[in-house]
PDB file of C-alpha atoms in Angstrom:
ATOM      1  CA  MET M   1     -12.636   7.175   3.613  1.00 40.00           C
ATOM      2  CA  ARG M   2     -13.456   3.576   4.592  1.00 40.00           C
ATOM      3  CA  THR M   3      -9.997   3.220   6.161  1.00 46.00           C
ATOM      4  CA  LEU M   4     -10.458   6.401   8.182  1.00 42.00           C
ATOM      5  CA  LEU M   5     -13.929   5.324   9.279  1.00 42.00           C
ATOM      6  CA  VAL M   6     -12.823   1.913  10.489  1.00 46.00           C
ATOM      7  CA  ALA M   7      -9.710   3.305  12.193  1.00 47.00           C
ATOM      8  CA  GLY M   8     -11.855   5.960  13.852  1.00 45.00           C
ATOM      9  CA  LEU M   9     -14.210   3.332  15.222  1.00 42.00           C
ATOM     10  CA  VAL M  10     -11.242   1.397  16.585  1.00 45.00           C
ATOM     11  CA  LEU M  11      -9.761   4.365  18.370  1.00 42.00           C
ATOM     12  CA  ALA M  12     -13.148   5.311  19.756  1.00 40.00           C
ATOM     13  CA  GLY M  13     -13.732   1.773  20.987  1.00 42.00           C
ATOM     14  CA  MET M  14     -16.986   1.591  18.999  1.00 39.00           C
ATOM     15  CA  PRO M  15     -16.872  -1.488  16.735  1.00 44.00           C
ATOM     16  CA  ALA M  16     -18.930  -1.684  13.589  1.00 49.00           C
ATOM     17  CA  LEU M  17     -21.644  -4.286  13.951  1.00 61.00           C
ATOM     18  CA  ALA M  18     -21.984  -7.588  12.141  1.00 68.00           C
ATOM     19  CA  ASN M  19     -25.275  -9.236  11.256  1.00 71.00           C
ATOM     20  CA  GLU M  20     -25.436 -12.964  10.625  1.00 68.00           C
ATOM     21  CA  GLU M  21     -28.838 -12.567   8.934  1.00 77.00           C
ATOM     22  CA  ILE M  22     -27.226 -10.978   5.858  1.00 85.00           C
ATOM     23  CA  ALA M  23     -26.566 -13.872   3.472  1.00 84.00           C
ATOM     24  CA  ASP M  24     -24.119 -12.168   1.083  1.00 89.00           C
ATOM     25  CA  LYS M  25     -22.806  -8.598   1.008  1.00 90.00           C
ATOM     26  CA  TYR M  26     -20.810  -8.908  -2.240  1.00 94.00           C
ATOM     27  CA  PRO M  27     -22.887 -10.991  -4.702  1.00 93.00           C
ATOM     28  CA  GLN M  28     -20.618 -10.298  -7.668  1.00 94.00           C
ATOM     29  CA  SER M  29     -17.834 -12.281  -5.963  1.00 96.00           C
ATOM     30  CA  GLU M  30     -17.396 -15.577  -4.157  1.00 96.00           C
ATOM     31  CA  LEU M  31     -16.306 -13.450  -1.198  1.00 98.00           C
ATOM     32  CA  TYR M  32     -18.917 -12.536   1.399  1.00 96.00           C
ATOM     33  CA  ASP M  33     -17.670  -8.943   1.364  1.00 97.00           C
ATOM     34  CA  ALA M  34     -15.018  -6.926  -0.445  1.00 97.00           C
ATOM     35  CA  PRO M  35     -11.697  -6.343   1.314  1.00 98.00           C
ATOM     36  CA  VAL M  36     -11.237  -3.085   3.224  1.00 97.00           C
ATOM     37  CA  GLU M  37      -7.939  -1.389   4.049  1.00 98.00           C
ATOM     38  CA  PHE M  38      -7.899  -1.278   7.840  1.00 97.00           C
ATOM     39  CA  ILE M  39      -4.610   0.585   8.227  1.00 97.00           C
ATOM     40  CA  PRO M  40      -2.315   1.474   5.305  1.00 97.00           C
ATOM     41  CA  GLY M  41      -1.118  -1.737   3.676  1.00 98.00           C
ATOM     42  CA  VAL M  42      -3.281  -4.104   5.739  1.00 98.00           C
ATOM     43  CA  TRP M  43      -6.479  -5.348   4.136  1.00 98.00           C
ATOM     44  CA  THR M  44      -9.142  -7.788   5.285  1.00 98.00           C
ATOM     45  CA  ALA M  45     -12.184  -9.338   3.648  1.00 98.00           C
ATOM     46  CA  ILE M  46     -14.575  -9.668   6.585  1.00 97.00           C
ATOM     47  CA  GLY M  47     -16.511 -12.910   6.462  1.00 97.00           C
ATOM     48  CA  ALA M  48     -20.022 -13.622   7.656  1.00 96.00           C
ATOM     49  CA  THR M  49     -20.328 -13.988  11.437  1.00 94.00           C
ATOM     50  CA  ALA M  50     -22.530 -17.014  10.794  1.00 93.00           C
ATOM     51  CA  PRO M  51     -22.041 -20.725  10.153  1.00 94.00           C
ATOM     52  CA  PRO M  52     -20.727 -21.651   6.686  1.00 96.00           C
ATOM     53  CA  THR M  53     -23.471 -21.844   4.066  1.00 96.00           C
ATOM     54  CA  TYR M  54     -23.855 -22.100   0.318  1.00 97.00           C
ATOM     55  CA  GLU M  55     -24.895 -18.428   0.274  1.00 96.00           C
ATOM     56  CA  ASN M  56     -21.702 -17.218   1.987  1.00 97.00           C
ATOM     57  CA  ALA M  57     -19.572 -19.845   0.178  1.00 97.00           C
ATOM     58  CA  GLY M  58     -17.890 -20.727   3.464  1.00 97.00           C
ATOM     59  CA  HIS M  59     -16.455 -17.223   3.796  1.00 98.00           C
ATOM     60  CA  ASN M  60     -17.308 -16.871   7.471  1.00 97.00           C
ATOM     61  CA  ASN M  61     -13.878 -15.845   8.706  1.00 97.00           C
ATOM     62  CA  ASN M  62     -11.540 -12.960   7.939  1.00 98.00           C
ATOM     63  CA  LEU M  63      -9.257 -13.334   4.926  1.00 98.00           C
ATOM     64  CA  SER M  64      -6.497 -10.766   5.287  1.00 98.00           C
ATOM     65  CA  PHE M  65      -3.485  -9.642   3.298  1.00 98.00           C
ATOM     66  CA  VAL M  66      -0.549  -7.299   3.862  1.00 98.00           C
ATOM     67  CA  VAL M  67       0.986  -5.380   0.963  1.00 98.00           C
ATOM     68  CA  THR M  68       4.713  -4.592   1.222  1.00 98.00           C
ATOM     69  CA  ASP M  69       7.156  -3.063  -1.267  1.00 98.00           C
ATOM     70  CA  GLU M  70       8.309  -6.552  -2.311  1.00 98.00           C
ATOM     71  CA  GLY M  71       5.167  -8.643  -2.247  1.00 98.00           C
ATOM     72  CA  VAL M  72       2.015  -9.711  -0.444  1.00 98.00           C
ATOM     73  CA  VAL M  73       1.460 -11.894   2.619  1.00 99.00           C
ATOM     74  CA  VAL M  74      -1.970 -13.557   2.820  1.00 98.00           C
ATOM     75  CA  VAL M  75      -3.458 -14.726   6.120  1.00 98.00           C
ATOM     76  CA  ASN M  76      -5.815 -17.676   5.605  1.00 98.00           C
ATOM     77  CA  GLY M  77      -6.081 -19.848   2.541  1.00 98.00           C
ATOM     78  CA  GLY M  78      -9.884 -19.651   2.364  1.00 98.00           C
ATOM     79  CA  ALA M  79     -12.603 -22.307   2.496  1.00 98.00           C
ATOM     80  CA  SER M  80     -12.260 -23.432  -1.139  1.00 98.00           C
ATOM     81  CA  VAL M  81     -10.109 -22.896  -4.211  1.00 98.00           C
ATOM     82  CA  ARG M  82     -12.822 -20.697  -5.708  1.00 98.00           C
ATOM     83  CA  LEU M  83     -12.839 -18.506  -2.610  1.00 98.00           C
ATOM     84  CA  ALA M  84      -9.036 -18.290  -2.667  1.00 98.00           C
ATOM     85  CA  ALA M  85      -9.141 -17.296  -6.338  1.00 98.00           C
ATOM     86  CA  ALA M  86     -11.725 -14.604  -5.547  1.00 98.00           C
ATOM     87  CA  LEU M  87      -9.460 -13.188  -2.838  1.00 98.00           C
ATOM     88  CA  HIS M  88      -6.509 -13.213  -5.238  1.00 98.00           C
ATOM     89  CA  GLU M  89      -8.602 -11.294  -7.781  1.00 98.00           C
ATOM     90  CA  GLU M  90      -9.214  -8.601  -5.174  1.00 98.00           C
ATOM     91  CA  ILE M  91      -5.513  -8.485  -4.280  1.00 98.00           C
ATOM     92  CA  ARG M  92      -4.692  -7.857  -7.936  1.00 98.00           C
ATOM     93  CA  LYS M  93      -7.009  -4.828  -7.871  1.00 98.00           C
ATOM     94  CA  VAL M  94      -4.827  -3.381  -5.102  1.00 98.00           C
ATOM     95  CA  THR M  95      -1.318  -4.260  -6.330  1.00 98.00           C
ATOM     96  CA  ASP M  96       0.613  -5.867  -9.181  1.00 98.00           C
ATOM     97  CA  LEU M  97       3.060  -7.363  -6.682  1.00 98.00           C
ATOM     98  CA  PRO M  98       3.034 -11.144  -6.250  1.00 98.00           C
ATOM     99  CA  VAL M  99       1.692 -13.069  -3.291  1.00 98.00           C
ATOM    100  CA  LYS M 100       4.793 -14.559  -1.664  1.00 98.00           C
ATOM    101  CA  LEU M 101       3.438 -16.348   1.402  1.00 98.00           C
ATOM    102  CA  VAL M 102       0.120 -17.698   2.680  1.00 99.00           C
ATOM    103  CA  ILE M 103      -0.345 -18.273   6.413  1.00 98.00           C
ATOM    104  CA  ASN M 104      -3.023 -20.615   7.796  1.00 98.00           C
ATOM    105  CA  GLU M 105      -4.151 -19.283  11.188  1.00 97.00           C
ATOM    106  CA  ASN M 106      -5.248 -22.795  12.219  1.00 97.00           C
ATOM    107  CA  GLY M 107      -6.203 -26.165  10.737  1.00 97.00           C
ATOM    108  CA  GLN M 108      -9.910 -25.452  10.232  1.00 97.00           C
ATOM    109  CA  GLY M 109     -11.510 -25.643   6.818  1.00 97.00           C
ATOM    110  CA  HIS M 110     -11.994 -21.922   6.277  1.00 97.00           C
ATOM    111  CA  ALA M 111      -8.297 -21.368   6.985  1.00 98.00           C
ATOM    112  CA  MET M 112      -6.818 -24.112   4.832  1.00 98.00           C
ATOM    113  CA  LEU M 113      -9.147 -25.651   2.209  1.00 98.00           C
ATOM    114  CA  GLY M 114      -8.138 -22.960  -0.290  1.00 98.00           C
ATOM    115  CA  ASN M 115      -4.479 -23.992   0.038  1.00 98.00           C
ATOM    116  CA  ALA M 116      -4.673 -25.938  -3.231  1.00 98.00           C
ATOM    117  CA  TYR M 117      -5.200 -22.723  -5.185  1.00 98.00           C
ATOM    118  CA  TRP M 118      -2.173 -21.019  -3.640  1.00 98.00           C
ATOM    119  CA  ALA M 119       0.025 -24.124  -3.947  1.00 98.00           C
ATOM    120  CA  ASP M 120      -0.843 -24.328  -7.648  1.00 98.00           C
ATOM    121  CA  GLN M 121       0.534 -20.776  -7.990  1.00 97.00           C
ATOM    122  CA  GLY M 122       3.828 -22.003  -6.489  1.00 98.00           C
ATOM    123  CA  ILE M 123       3.315 -20.028  -3.271  1.00 98.00           C
ATOM    124  CA  ASP M 124       4.642 -21.267   0.084  1.00 98.00           C
ATOM    125  CA  ILE M 125       2.075 -21.997   2.795  1.00 98.00           C
ATOM    126  CA  LEU M 126       2.937 -21.707   6.497  1.00 98.00           C
ATOM    127  CA  ALA M 127       1.118 -23.113   9.531  1.00 98.00           C
ATOM    128  CA  HIS M 128       1.862 -24.175  13.083  1.00 98.00           C
ATOM    129  CA  ALA M 129       2.936 -27.809  13.489  1.00 98.00           C
ATOM    130  CA  GLU M 130      -0.237 -28.696  15.416  1.00 97.00           C
ATOM    131  CA  ALA M 131      -2.420 -27.138  12.730  1.00 97.00           C
ATOM    132  CA  ILE M 132      -0.573 -29.182  10.123  1.00 98.00           C
ATOM    133  CA  ALA M 133      -1.204 -32.333  12.166  1.00 98.00           C
ATOM    134  CA  GLU M 134      -4.912 -31.453  12.232  1.00 97.00           C
ATOM    135  CA  VAL M 135      -4.966 -31.024   8.443  1.00 98.00           C
ATOM    136  CA  GLU M 136      -3.197 -34.332   7.960  1.00 98.00           C
ATOM    137  CA  GLU M 137      -5.522 -36.183  10.332  1.00 97.00           C
ATOM    138  CA  ASN M 138      -8.872 -34.559   9.584  1.00 97.00           C
ATOM    139  CA  GLY M 139      -8.427 -32.837   6.220  1.00 98.00           C
ATOM    140  CA  ASP M 140     -10.495 -35.311   4.188  1.00 98.00           C
ATOM    141  CA  PHE M 141     -13.341 -35.176   6.709  1.00 98.00           C
ATOM    142  CA  ILE M 142     -13.224 -31.352   6.739  1.00 98.00           C
ATOM    143  CA  LEU M 143     -13.280 -31.318   2.925  1.00 98.00           C
ATOM    144  CA  GLN M 144     -16.344 -33.572   2.852  1.00 98.00           C
ATOM    145  CA  GLY M 145     -18.155 -31.221   5.216  1.00 98.00           C
ATOM    146  CA  MET M 146     -17.403 -28.259   2.972  1.00 98.00           C
ATOM    147  CA  GLN M 147     -18.534 -30.183  -0.110  1.00 98.00           C
ATOM    148  CA  GLY M 148     -21.819 -30.906   1.667  1.00 98.00           C
ATOM    149  CA  TYR M 149     -22.855 -27.268   2.088  1.00 98.00           C
ATOM    150  CA  ASN M 150     -20.935 -25.727  -0.828  1.00 98.00           C
ATOM    151  CA  ARG M 151     -21.946 -28.172  -3.563  1.00 98.00           C
ATOM    152  CA  ASP M 152     -20.782 -26.824  -6.963  1.00 98.00           C
ATOM    153  CA  LYS M 153     -18.727 -24.104  -5.238  1.00 98.00           C
ATOM    154  CA  ALA M 154     -16.487 -26.870  -3.866  1.00 98.00           C
ATOM    155  CA  GLU M 155     -15.363 -27.890  -7.350  1.00 97.00           C
ATOM    156  CA  GLY M 156     -11.599 -28.295  -7.656  1.00 97.00           C
ATOM    157  CA  THR M 157     -10.870 -28.069  -3.940  1.00 98.00           C
ATOM    158  CA  ARG M 158      -8.526 -30.669  -2.493  1.00 98.00           C
ATOM    159  CA  VAL M 159      -6.586 -30.957   0.737  1.00 98.00           C
ATOM    160  CA  VAL M 160      -3.074 -29.504   0.554  1.00 98.00           C
ATOM    161  CA  VAL M 161      -0.884 -29.613   3.637  1.00 98.00           C
ATOM    162  CA  PRO M 162       1.208 -26.473   4.284  1.00 98.00           C
ATOM    163  CA  ASN M 163       4.813 -26.943   3.195  1.00 98.00           C
ATOM    164  CA  LEU M 164       6.295 -24.710   5.923  1.00 98.00           C
ATOM    165  CA  SER M 165       5.834 -25.222   9.663  1.00 98.00           C
ATOM    166  CA  PHE M 166       6.865 -23.576  12.931  1.00 98.00           C
ATOM    167  CA  GLU M 167       6.594 -24.249  16.657  1.00 97.00           C
ATOM    168  CA  ASP M 168       6.808 -21.037  18.699  1.00 97.00           C
ATOM    169  CA  ALA M 169       7.598 -18.287  16.201  1.00 98.00           C
ATOM    170  CA  TYR M 170       8.413 -17.720  12.529  1.00 98.00           C
ATOM    171  CA  ARG M 171       9.969 -14.317  11.864  1.00 98.00           C
ATOM    172  CA  PHE M 172      10.774 -12.775   8.507  1.00 98.00           C
ATOM    173  CA  GLU M 173      11.060  -9.433   6.735  1.00 98.00           C
ATOM    174  CA  MET M 174       9.446  -8.501   3.443  1.00 98.00           C
ATOM    175  CA  GLY M 175       9.693  -5.111   1.806  1.00 98.00           C
ATOM    176  CA  GLY M 176      11.111  -3.588   4.973  1.00 96.00           C
ATOM    177  CA  VAL M 177       8.197  -4.867   7.083  1.00 98.00           C
ATOM    178  CA  GLY M 178       8.952  -7.227   9.956  1.00 98.00           C
ATOM    179  CA  PHE M 179       6.486 -10.079  10.497  1.00 98.00           C
ATOM    180  CA  GLU M 180       6.245 -12.357  13.532  1.00 98.00           C
ATOM    181  CA  VAL M 181       4.019 -15.407  13.124  1.00 98.00           C
ATOM    182  CA  LEU M 182       3.433 -16.584  16.680  1.00 98.00           C
ATOM    183  CA  HIS M 183       1.917 -19.460  18.602  1.00 98.00           C
ATOM    184  CA  LEU M 184       1.470 -17.836  21.997  1.00 98.00           C
ATOM    185  CA  GLY M 185      -0.052 -20.846  23.750  1.00 96.00           C
ATOM    186  CA  PRO M 186      -3.210 -22.949  23.894  1.00 95.00           C
ATOM    187  CA  ALA M 187      -6.360 -21.013  23.064  1.00 96.00           C
ATOM    188  CA  HIS M 188      -9.314 -21.672  20.774  1.00 93.00           C
ATOM    189  CA  GLY M 189      -7.850 -24.740  19.084  1.00 88.00           C
ATOM    190  CA  PRO M 190      -4.654 -26.592  18.273  1.00 87.00           C
ATOM    191  CA  GLY M 191      -2.117 -24.663  16.275  1.00 94.00           C
ATOM    192  CA  ASP M 192      -3.670 -21.208  16.602  1.00 97.00           C
ATOM    193  CA  ALA M 193      -1.350 -18.637  15.010  1.00 98.00           C
ATOM    194  CA  GLN M 194      -1.194 -14.871  15.396  1.00 98.00           C
ATOM    195  CA  VAL M 195       0.508 -12.548  12.899  1.00 98.00           C
ATOM    196  CA  TRP M 196       2.128  -9.613  14.722  1.00 98.00           C
ATOM    197  CA  ILE M 197       3.584  -6.599  12.897  1.00 98.00           C
ATOM    198  CA  PRO M 198       5.307  -4.668  15.715  1.00 98.00           C
ATOM    199  CA  GLU M 199       6.173  -1.470  13.846  1.00 97.00           C
ATOM    200  CA  TRP M 200       2.520  -0.999  12.873  1.00 98.00           C
ATOM    201  CA  ASP M 201       1.108  -2.067  16.272  1.00 98.00           C
ATOM    202  CA  ILE M 202      -1.277  -4.501  14.584  1.00 98.00           C
ATOM    203  CA  VAL M 203      -2.005  -8.155  15.229  1.00 98.00           C
ATOM    204  CA  ILE M 204      -3.955 -10.362  12.849  1.00 98.00           C
ATOM    205  CA  ALA M 205      -5.133 -12.392  15.794  1.00 98.00           C
ATOM    206  CA  GLY M 206      -7.063 -15.275  14.341  1.00 97.00           C
ATOM    207  CA  ASP M 207      -9.340 -17.259  16.606  1.00 97.00           C
ATOM    208  CA  ILE M 208      -7.728 -16.322  19.894  1.00 98.00           C
ATOM    209  CA  ALA M 209      -9.887 -13.157  19.767  1.00 98.00           C
ATOM    210  CA  PHE M 210     -13.637 -12.646  19.291  1.00 98.00           C
ATOM    211  CA  HIS M 211     -16.113  -9.797  19.742  1.00 97.00           C
ATOM    212  CA  GLU M 212     -19.064  -9.950  17.320  1.00 97.00           C
ATOM    213  CA  ARG M 213     -19.464 -13.710  17.142  1.00 96.00           C
ATOM    214  CA  MET M 214     -19.739 -16.035  20.131  1.00 97.00           C
ATOM    215  CA  PRO M 215     -16.442 -17.895  20.662  1.00 97.00           C
ATOM    216  CA  PRO M 216     -16.911 -21.590  19.845  1.00 97.00           C
ATOM    217  CA  ILE M 217     -15.576 -23.980  22.478  1.00 97.00           C
ATOM    218  CA  PHE M 218     -14.452 -27.325  21.095  1.00 95.00           C
ATOM    219  CA  ALA M 219     -14.319 -30.654  22.885  1.00 92.00           C
ATOM    220  CA  ASP M 220     -10.542 -30.295  23.256  1.00 90.00           C
ATOM    221  CA  THR M 221     -10.531 -26.573  24.129  1.00 95.00           C
ATOM    222  CA  CYS M 222      -9.031 -25.679  27.504  1.00 96.00           C
ATOM    223  CA  THR M 223     -10.854 -22.475  28.453  1.00 98.00           C
ATOM    224  CA  SER M 224      -8.640 -21.750  31.458  1.00 97.00           C
ATOM    225  CA  CYS M 225      -5.599 -22.098  29.179  1.00 97.00           C
ATOM    226  CA  TRP M 226      -7.217 -19.810  26.607  1.00 98.00           C
ATOM    227  CA  ILE M 227      -7.736 -17.129  29.263  1.00 98.00           C
ATOM    228  CA  GLU M 228      -4.135 -17.509  30.460  1.00 98.00           C
ATOM    229  CA  THR M 229      -2.728 -17.206  26.936  1.00 98.00           C
ATOM    230  CA  PHE M 230      -4.936 -14.215  26.142  1.00 98.00           C
ATOM    231  CA  GLU M 231      -4.254 -12.290  29.348  1.00 98.00           C
ATOM    232  CA  GLY M 232      -0.543 -13.155  29.250  1.00 98.00           C
ATOM    233  CA  PRO M 233       1.492 -13.178  26.023  1.00 98.00           C
ATOM    234  CA  PHE M 234      -1.303 -12.029  23.719  1.00 98.00           C
ATOM    235  CA  THR M 235      -2.124  -8.926  25.783  1.00 98.00           C
ATOM    236  CA  ASP M 236       1.596  -8.340  26.346  1.00 98.00           C
ATOM    237  CA  LEU M 237       2.034  -7.668  22.627  1.00 98.00           C
ATOM    238  CA  GLY M 238       0.466  -4.279  23.300  1.00 98.00           C
ATOM    239  CA  ALA M 239      -1.381  -4.163  19.983  1.00 98.00           C
ATOM    240  CA  ALA M 240      -3.252  -0.986  19.124  1.00 98.00           C
ATOM    241  CA  TYR M 241      -5.152  -2.654  16.285  1.00 98.00           C
ATOM    242  CA  VAL M 242      -6.651  -6.150  16.160  1.00 98.00           C
ATOM    243  CA  ILE M 243      -8.065  -8.111  13.243  1.00 98.00           C
ATOM    244  CA  PRO M 244      -9.921 -10.997  14.918  1.00 98.00           C
ATOM    245  CA  GLY M 245     -10.621 -14.345  13.317  1.00 97.00           C
ATOM    246  CA  HIS M 246     -14.237 -13.289  12.750  1.00 97.00           C
ATOM    247  CA  GLY M 247     -15.862  -9.864  12.612  1.00 96.00           C
ATOM    248  CA  HIS M 248     -14.718  -6.305  12.086  1.00 96.00           C
ATOM    249  CA  PRO M 249     -11.222  -5.084  12.986  1.00 98.00           C
ATOM    250  CA  THR M 250     -11.177  -3.417  16.378  1.00 98.00           C
ATOM    251  CA  ASN M 251      -8.996  -2.889  19.462  1.00 98.00           C
ATOM    252  CA  MET M 252      -7.790  -4.912  22.447  1.00 98.00           C
ATOM    253  CA  GLY M 253     -10.430  -3.649  24.850  1.00 98.00           C
ATOM    254  CA  THR M 254     -13.220  -4.865  22.606  1.00 98.00           C
ATOM    255  CA  VAL M 255     -11.825  -8.350  21.986  1.00 98.00           C
ATOM    256  CA  THR M 256     -10.877  -8.705  25.659  1.00 98.00           C
ATOM    257  CA  GLU M 257     -14.515  -8.201  26.654  1.00 98.00           C
ATOM    258  CA  GLY M 258     -15.803 -10.447  23.863  1.00 98.00           C
ATOM    259  CA  THR M 259     -13.356 -13.255  24.581  1.00 98.00           C
ATOM    260  CA  VAL M 260     -12.062 -13.281  28.155  1.00 98.00           C
ATOM    261  CA  GLY M 261     -15.186 -11.552  29.427  1.00 98.00           C
ATOM    262  CA  TYR M 262     -17.330 -14.285  27.926  1.00 98.00           C
ATOM    263  CA  LEU M 263     -15.106 -17.189  28.976  1.00 98.00           C
ATOM    264  CA  ARG M 264     -14.788 -15.970  32.560  1.00 98.00           C
ATOM    265  CA  ASP M 265     -18.522 -15.371  32.851  1.00 98.00           C
ATOM    266  CA  LEU M 266     -19.392 -18.809  31.482  1.00 98.00           C
ATOM    267  CA  ARG M 267     -16.853 -20.522  33.731  1.00 98.00           C
ATOM    268  CA  GLU M 268     -18.246 -18.644  36.757  1.00 98.00           C
ATOM    269  CA  LYS M 269     -21.806 -19.711  35.923  1.00 98.00           C
ATOM    270  CA  VAL M 270     -20.870 -23.330  35.267  1.00 98.00           C
ATOM    271  CA  GLY M 271     -18.652 -23.427  38.364  1.00 98.00           C
ATOM    272  CA  ALA M 272     -21.549 -22.262  40.531  1.00 98.00           C
ATOM    273  CA  HIS M 273     -23.757 -24.900  38.925  1.00 98.00           C
ATOM    274  CA  ILE M 274     -21.207 -27.622  39.780  1.00 97.00           C
ATOM    275  CA  ASP M 275     -20.833 -26.337  43.358  1.00 97.00           C
ATOM    276  CA  GLU M 276     -24.591 -26.658  43.762  1.00 97.00           C
ATOM    277  CA  GLY M 277     -24.441 -30.307  42.685  1.00 97.00           C
ATOM    278  CA  GLY M 278     -25.732 -29.655  39.190  1.00 97.00           C
ATOM    279  CA  ASP M 279     -25.270 -32.167  36.374  1.00 97.00           C
ATOM    280  CA  LEU M 280     -24.429 -31.927  32.686  1.00 97.00           C
ATOM    281  CA  ALA M 281     -28.073 -31.757  31.613  1.00 97.00           C
ATOM    282  CA  GLY M 282     -28.626 -28.717  33.800  1.00 97.00           C
ATOM    283  CA  ALA M 283     -25.391 -27.043  32.703  1.00 98.00           C
ATOM    284  CA  TYR M 284     -26.792 -26.449  29.233  1.00 97.00           C
ATOM    285  CA  TYR M 285     -29.248 -23.966  30.743  1.00 96.00           C
ATOM    286  CA  VAL M 286     -26.949 -21.722  32.784  1.00 98.00           C
ATOM    287  CA  ASP M 287     -27.768 -18.076  32.197  1.00 98.00           C
ATOM    288  CA  GLN M 288     -25.898 -16.654  29.193  1.00 98.00           C
ATOM    289  CA  ALA M 289     -28.399 -13.883  28.424  1.00 98.00           C
ATOM    290  CA  ARG M 290     -25.650 -11.268  28.749  1.00 98.00           C
ATOM    291  CA  TRP M 291     -24.168 -12.612  25.501  1.00 98.00           C
ATOM    292  CA  ALA M 292     -27.350 -13.099  23.487  1.00 97.00           C
ATOM    293  CA  HIS M 293     -26.402 -10.166  21.225  1.00 96.00           C
ATOM    294  CA  LEU M 294     -23.491 -12.134  19.760  1.00 97.00           C
ATOM    295  CA  ASP M 295     -23.940 -13.773  16.375  1.00 95.00           C
ATOM    296  CA  THR M 296     -24.086 -17.607  16.514  1.00 96.00           C
ATOM    297  CA  PHE M 297     -25.468 -17.404  20.087  1.00 97.00           C
ATOM    298  CA  GLU M 298     -28.290 -19.776  19.192  1.00 96.00           C
ATOM    299  CA  GLU M 299     -25.920 -22.269  17.585  1.00 96.00           C
ATOM    300  CA  LEU M 300     -23.196 -22.245  20.248  1.00 97.00           C
ATOM    301  CA  ALA M 301     -24.354 -21.140  23.701  1.00 98.00           C
ATOM    302  CA  THR M 302     -25.682 -24.469  24.987  1.00 98.00           C
ATOM    303  CA  LYS M 303     -22.876 -26.467  23.374  1.00 97.00           C
ATOM    304  CA  ASN M 304     -20.295 -24.177  24.970  1.00 98.00           C
ATOM    305  CA  ALA M 305     -21.880 -24.577  28.405  1.00 98.00           C
ATOM    306  CA  GLY M 306     -21.849 -28.359  28.154  1.00 98.00           C
ATOM    307  CA  ARG M 307     -18.211 -28.447  27.106  1.00 97.00           C
ATOM    308  CA  VAL M 308     -17.159 -26.098  29.897  1.00 98.00           C
ATOM    309  CA  PHE M 309     -19.007 -28.318  32.379  1.00 98.00           C
ATOM    310  CA  GLU M 310     -17.103 -31.367  31.132  1.00 97.00           C
ATOM    311  CA  GLU M 311     -13.844 -29.417  31.447  1.00 97.00           C
ATOM    312  CA  MET M 312     -14.495 -27.952  34.893  1.00 97.00           C
ATOM    313  CA  GLU M 313     -15.936 -31.139  36.360  1.00 94.00           C
ATOM    314  CA  TRP M 314     -12.382 -32.491  36.654  1.00 88.00           C
ATOM    315  CA  GLU M 315     -10.497 -29.301  37.523  1.00 89.00           C
TER     316      GLU M 315
END
């Protein structure tokens, strides 16, 4: 029934709503919420659309897995070894088949700090070359940040670099299901990866796509490049179903509005501010009220505006 409900919401273009005020929806597990089967064979444990906290154990992104006739593919290692182990426990409730591959959608902590758990099971871990470079350069710093908020829940976690890498695409078949792990271009951050399953019309999009949480813009994010990648090769996939990096599974129309709609609106507002001779201090206060319904608005809106100003000032 849950699968039919979620799929029905997708087809109707009416996404289920997240709420960052809910600290933990699955208190008997390290996971923020139990996995749901979005379409047959594709499951996702939907994380909190809030910053990482002790209460949500750092599970503030989507941890997904695909069950085939030969084994399981996991998308995202998780924010700690305990969180990865909790996800594996849920996978075992669904199937006796082994996990054969873990894919990190980027080099951020909630995608890769659980790698140690999977590596200790002898499972290969795949990530884009730029994501691997980020893990190698910043992994210890990212781990320290997680240890700060997660305290005892960080026990046993260590940085493990993925042992498999790719540049543009990594294609394979498992149990008769064809997988395409893609890097479609610059978007949210370095090494963003998307997992496309053409025969099922589904993309596990990662952080190229948002709709319930405000997209975070980093100091090195190129928002014009993100828009170009999204409207070009990402849209060209023609996906019917989308599992974003954060928030409930949905469809392309919804994530287009939540991602490109937001980025274009913010760039238009900041561009007008620059044309009027405005400075960085004033850019923080451009009108983003249209997006105030998004989770993490309070944490990200002003930061995003400042970073877009710094980007557009030199365009």
